[in-house]
XYZ file of C-alpha atoms in Angstrom:
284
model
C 0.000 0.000 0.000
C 1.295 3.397 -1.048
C 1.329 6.238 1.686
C 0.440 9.823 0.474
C 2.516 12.403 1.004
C -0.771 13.946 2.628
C -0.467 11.458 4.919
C 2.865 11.292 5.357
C 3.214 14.812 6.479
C 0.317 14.165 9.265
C 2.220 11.600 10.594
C 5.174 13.691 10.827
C 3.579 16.508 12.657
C 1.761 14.561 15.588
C 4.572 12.995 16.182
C 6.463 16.033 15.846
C 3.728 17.690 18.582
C 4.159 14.467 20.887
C 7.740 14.831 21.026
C 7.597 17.373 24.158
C 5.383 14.944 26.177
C 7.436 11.795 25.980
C 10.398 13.889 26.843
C 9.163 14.656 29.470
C 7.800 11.424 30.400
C 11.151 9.755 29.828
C 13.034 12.688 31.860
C 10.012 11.740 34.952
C 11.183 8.046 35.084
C 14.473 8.924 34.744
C 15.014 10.690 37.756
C 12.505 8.195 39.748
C 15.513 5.452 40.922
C 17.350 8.483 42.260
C 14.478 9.690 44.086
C 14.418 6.995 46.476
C 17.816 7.139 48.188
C 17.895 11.178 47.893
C 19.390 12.747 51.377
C 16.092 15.099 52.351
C 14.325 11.106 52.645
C 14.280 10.022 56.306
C 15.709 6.701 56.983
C 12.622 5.506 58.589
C 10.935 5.916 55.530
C 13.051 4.542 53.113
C 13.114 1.838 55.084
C 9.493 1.181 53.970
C 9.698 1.083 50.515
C 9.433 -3.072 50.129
C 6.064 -2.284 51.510
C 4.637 0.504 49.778
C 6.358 0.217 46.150
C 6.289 3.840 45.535
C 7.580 4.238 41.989
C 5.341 1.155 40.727
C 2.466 2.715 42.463
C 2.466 6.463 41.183
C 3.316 4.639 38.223
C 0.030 2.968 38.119
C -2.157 5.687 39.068
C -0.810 7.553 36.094
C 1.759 10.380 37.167
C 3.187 12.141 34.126
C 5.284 15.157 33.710
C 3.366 18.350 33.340
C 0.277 17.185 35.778
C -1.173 19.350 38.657
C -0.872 17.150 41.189
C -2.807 16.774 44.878
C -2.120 14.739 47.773
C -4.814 14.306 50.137
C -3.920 14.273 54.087
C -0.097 13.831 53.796
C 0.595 13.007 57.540
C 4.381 13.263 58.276
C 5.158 14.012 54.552
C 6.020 9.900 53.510
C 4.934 10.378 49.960
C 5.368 14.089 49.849
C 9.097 13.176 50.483
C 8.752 11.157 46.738
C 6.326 13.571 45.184
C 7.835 16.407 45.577
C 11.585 16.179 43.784
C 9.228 14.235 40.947
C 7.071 17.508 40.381
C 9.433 19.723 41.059
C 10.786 20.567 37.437
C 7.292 19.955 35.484
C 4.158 20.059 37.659
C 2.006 21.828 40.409
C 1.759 20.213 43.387
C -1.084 20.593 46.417
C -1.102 18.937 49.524
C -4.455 19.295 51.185
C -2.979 19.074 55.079
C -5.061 19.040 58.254
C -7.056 21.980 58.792
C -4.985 24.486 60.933
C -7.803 27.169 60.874
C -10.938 24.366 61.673
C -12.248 23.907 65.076
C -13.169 20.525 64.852
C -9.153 19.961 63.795
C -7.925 18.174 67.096
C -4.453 19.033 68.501
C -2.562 16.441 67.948
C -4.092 16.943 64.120
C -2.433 20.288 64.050
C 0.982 19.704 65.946
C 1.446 17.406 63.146
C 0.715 19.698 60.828
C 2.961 22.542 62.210
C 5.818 19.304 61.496
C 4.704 18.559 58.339
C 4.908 22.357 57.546
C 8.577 22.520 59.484
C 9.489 19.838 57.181
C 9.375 21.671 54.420
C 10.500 25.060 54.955
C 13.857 22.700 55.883
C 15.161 22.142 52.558
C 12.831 24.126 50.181
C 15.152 22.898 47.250
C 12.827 19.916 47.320
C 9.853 21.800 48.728
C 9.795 25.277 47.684
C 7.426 24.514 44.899
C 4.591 23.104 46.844
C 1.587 24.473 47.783
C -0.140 23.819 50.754
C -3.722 24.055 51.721
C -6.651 22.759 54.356
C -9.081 19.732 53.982
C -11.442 19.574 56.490
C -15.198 18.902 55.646
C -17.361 20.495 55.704
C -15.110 23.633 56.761
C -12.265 23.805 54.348
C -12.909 22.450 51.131
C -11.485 24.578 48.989
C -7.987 22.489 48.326
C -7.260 23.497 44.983
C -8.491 25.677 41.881
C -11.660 24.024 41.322
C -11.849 21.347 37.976
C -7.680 22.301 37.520
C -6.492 18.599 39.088
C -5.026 15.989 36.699
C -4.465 13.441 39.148
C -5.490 13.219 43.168
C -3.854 10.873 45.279
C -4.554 9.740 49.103
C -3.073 6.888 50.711
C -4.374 4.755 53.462
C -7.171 7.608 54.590
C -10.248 6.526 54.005
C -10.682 4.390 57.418
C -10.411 7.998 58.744
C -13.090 9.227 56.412
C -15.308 6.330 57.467
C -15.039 6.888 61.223
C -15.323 10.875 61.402
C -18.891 9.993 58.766
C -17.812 12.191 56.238
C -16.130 9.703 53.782
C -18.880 10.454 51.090
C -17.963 14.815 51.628
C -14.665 14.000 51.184
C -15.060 12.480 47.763
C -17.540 15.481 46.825
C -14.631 17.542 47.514
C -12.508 15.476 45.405
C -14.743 15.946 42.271
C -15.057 19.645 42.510
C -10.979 19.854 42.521
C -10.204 17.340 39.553
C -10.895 18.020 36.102
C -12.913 15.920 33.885
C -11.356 12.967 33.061
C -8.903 13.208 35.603
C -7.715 11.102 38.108
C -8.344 9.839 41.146
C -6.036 7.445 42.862
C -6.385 5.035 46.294
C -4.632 3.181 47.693
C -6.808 1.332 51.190
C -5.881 -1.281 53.790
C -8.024 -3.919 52.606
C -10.715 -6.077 54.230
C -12.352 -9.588 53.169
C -15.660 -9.447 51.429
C -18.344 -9.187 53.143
C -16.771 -7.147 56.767
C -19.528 -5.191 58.153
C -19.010 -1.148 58.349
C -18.602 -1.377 61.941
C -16.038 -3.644 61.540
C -13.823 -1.369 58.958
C -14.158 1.389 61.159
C -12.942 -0.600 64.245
C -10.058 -2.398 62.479
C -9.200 0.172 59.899
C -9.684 -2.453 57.054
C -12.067 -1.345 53.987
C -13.393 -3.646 51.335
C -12.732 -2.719 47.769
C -16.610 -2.998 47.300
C -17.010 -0.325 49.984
C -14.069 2.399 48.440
C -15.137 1.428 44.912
C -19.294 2.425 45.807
C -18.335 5.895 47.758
C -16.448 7.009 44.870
C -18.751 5.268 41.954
C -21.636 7.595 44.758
C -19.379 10.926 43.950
C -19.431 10.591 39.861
C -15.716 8.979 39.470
C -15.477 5.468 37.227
C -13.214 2.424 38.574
C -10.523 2.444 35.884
C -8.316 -0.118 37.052
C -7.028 -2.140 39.945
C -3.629 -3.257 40.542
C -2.323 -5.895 43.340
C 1.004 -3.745 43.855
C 0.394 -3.351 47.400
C -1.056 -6.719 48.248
C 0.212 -8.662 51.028
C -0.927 -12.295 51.374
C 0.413 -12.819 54.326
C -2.219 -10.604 56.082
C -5.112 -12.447 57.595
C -6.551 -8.937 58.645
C -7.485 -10.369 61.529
C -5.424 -8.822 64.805
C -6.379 -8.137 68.212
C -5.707 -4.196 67.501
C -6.549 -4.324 63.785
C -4.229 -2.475 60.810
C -2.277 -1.142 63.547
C -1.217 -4.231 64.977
C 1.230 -4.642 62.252
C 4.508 -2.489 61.621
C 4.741 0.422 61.656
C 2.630 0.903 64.537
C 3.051 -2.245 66.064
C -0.148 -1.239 68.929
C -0.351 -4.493 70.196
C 3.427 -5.313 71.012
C 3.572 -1.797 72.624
C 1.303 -2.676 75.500
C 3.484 -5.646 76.727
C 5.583 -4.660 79.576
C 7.934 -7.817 79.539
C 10.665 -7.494 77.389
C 11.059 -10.981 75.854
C 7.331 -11.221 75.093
C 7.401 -7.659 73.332
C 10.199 -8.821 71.274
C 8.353 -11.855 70.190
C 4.876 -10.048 69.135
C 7.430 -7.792 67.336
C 9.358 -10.606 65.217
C 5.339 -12.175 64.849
C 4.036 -9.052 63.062
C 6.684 -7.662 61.598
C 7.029 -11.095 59.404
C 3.689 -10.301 58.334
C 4.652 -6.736 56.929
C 2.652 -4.292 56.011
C -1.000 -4.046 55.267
C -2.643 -6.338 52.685
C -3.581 -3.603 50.367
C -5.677 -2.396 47.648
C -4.884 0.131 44.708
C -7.444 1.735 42.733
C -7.481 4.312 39.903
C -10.830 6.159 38.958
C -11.244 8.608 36.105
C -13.971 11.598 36.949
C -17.189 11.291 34.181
């Protein structure tokens, strides 16, 4: 078959327009390996990589150069600590934090804000670039230039959600900030089929059906699972749920004799982490 030179010269100029984008694709997983073992990481954290599979995982829920980016509820900073040098160069990046300004916002909510915050004024040639705001609902809601997000991210959160009843506000949230077709990414402790909502709330275990319903309930589509962050070797059932297992290791804290703590701690920590799920939705 004979191509035209019609054609020919089409061809030439979307790939010619695509060019930008996969260099700056190829430039985002180039720098990824590096990203890892970078000096501003804490040791701690690193330390948890087997178990969380960062790069495979932002991978998955579809991070690409030139994205506006939002993390939801970043905690001590774990993934911030990865996001951040990854966005740095082509991308916005929120983090919706605890709500410093709320009244409902607990202390110990906002002490670990004021470290999160104290974290990144530290070394702002990492941090300097991101921009923080407040997620509390139904107070602060406002976590980003409404229908501007590419791709939203929260990890391990929506236990929280659950037990504070506002899990389906949150996602609400979530739709006004991404734009259509963007993403929403989630990654959940997971629970067996069939575990009651009292139950997840207690034990801090969700089932897919659950996460996949409250966001299918705010307007998002399920896209895509992935079994990155599976663990088999969680039962899910422990005498102080999720946070029997490392890092918090609840259980093994409450033993007073040495030898028996030590045990509980070799028992759990060859479990691992969480048996978890990872889900990526796409706003209608």
């Amino acid at each position: 078959m004979k191509t035209s030179s019609k054609t020919f010269s089409i061809l030439s100029i979307s790939i010619w327009l695509l060019l930008p984008h996969l260099a700056q694709a190829e430039t985002l997983q180039g720098n990824a390996g590096a990203v890892l073992t970078a000096d501003h990481r804490e040791e701690p954290n690193i330390k948890r990589d087997v178990y969380r599979h960062p790069l495979q995982t932002l991978d998955f829920l579809g991070l690409k150069a030139g994205m506006t980016v939002l993390e939801i509820w970043p905690g001590k900073g774990w993934y911030t600590e990865i996001l951040a040098p990854l966005t740095r160069d082509n991308n916005i990046l929120y983090v919706a934090g605890f709500a410093m300004t709320a009244e409902r916002s607990p202390a110990w909510r906002k002490n670990l804000q004021t470290d999160f915050a104290n974290k990144l004024a530290a070394r702002p040639d990492v941090y300097d670039h991101v921009v923080v705001t407040e997620l509390s609902v139904p107070e602060r809601t406002t976590i980003a230039p409404p229908g501007t997000v590419d791709l939203l991210l929260t990890f391990r959160n929506v236990h929280n959600w659950m037990k504070g009843d506002y899990a389906e506000g949150m996602l609400q949230v979530f739709r006004r900030a991404i734009k259509s077709g963007g993403i929403l990414g989630i990654v959940e402790h997971r629970a067996r089929p069939g575990t009651s909502i009292d139950e997840m709330i207690k034990t801090g275990y969700v089932t897919e059906a659950h996460v996949i319903k409250l966001a299918e309930d705010a307007g998002f589509e399920l896209q895509a699972k992935s079994e990155i962050n599976a663990n088999p070797l969680d039962s899910t059932n422990h005498p102080a749920g999720v946070w029997s297992l490392p890092p918090t290791l609840r259980v093994c804290k409450k033993i007073e004799q040495a030898e028996e703590a030590q045990a509980c701690e070799q028992k759990y920590r060859a479990i691992g982490e969480s048996d978890r799920m990872t889900l990526r939705f796409r706003k209608k």
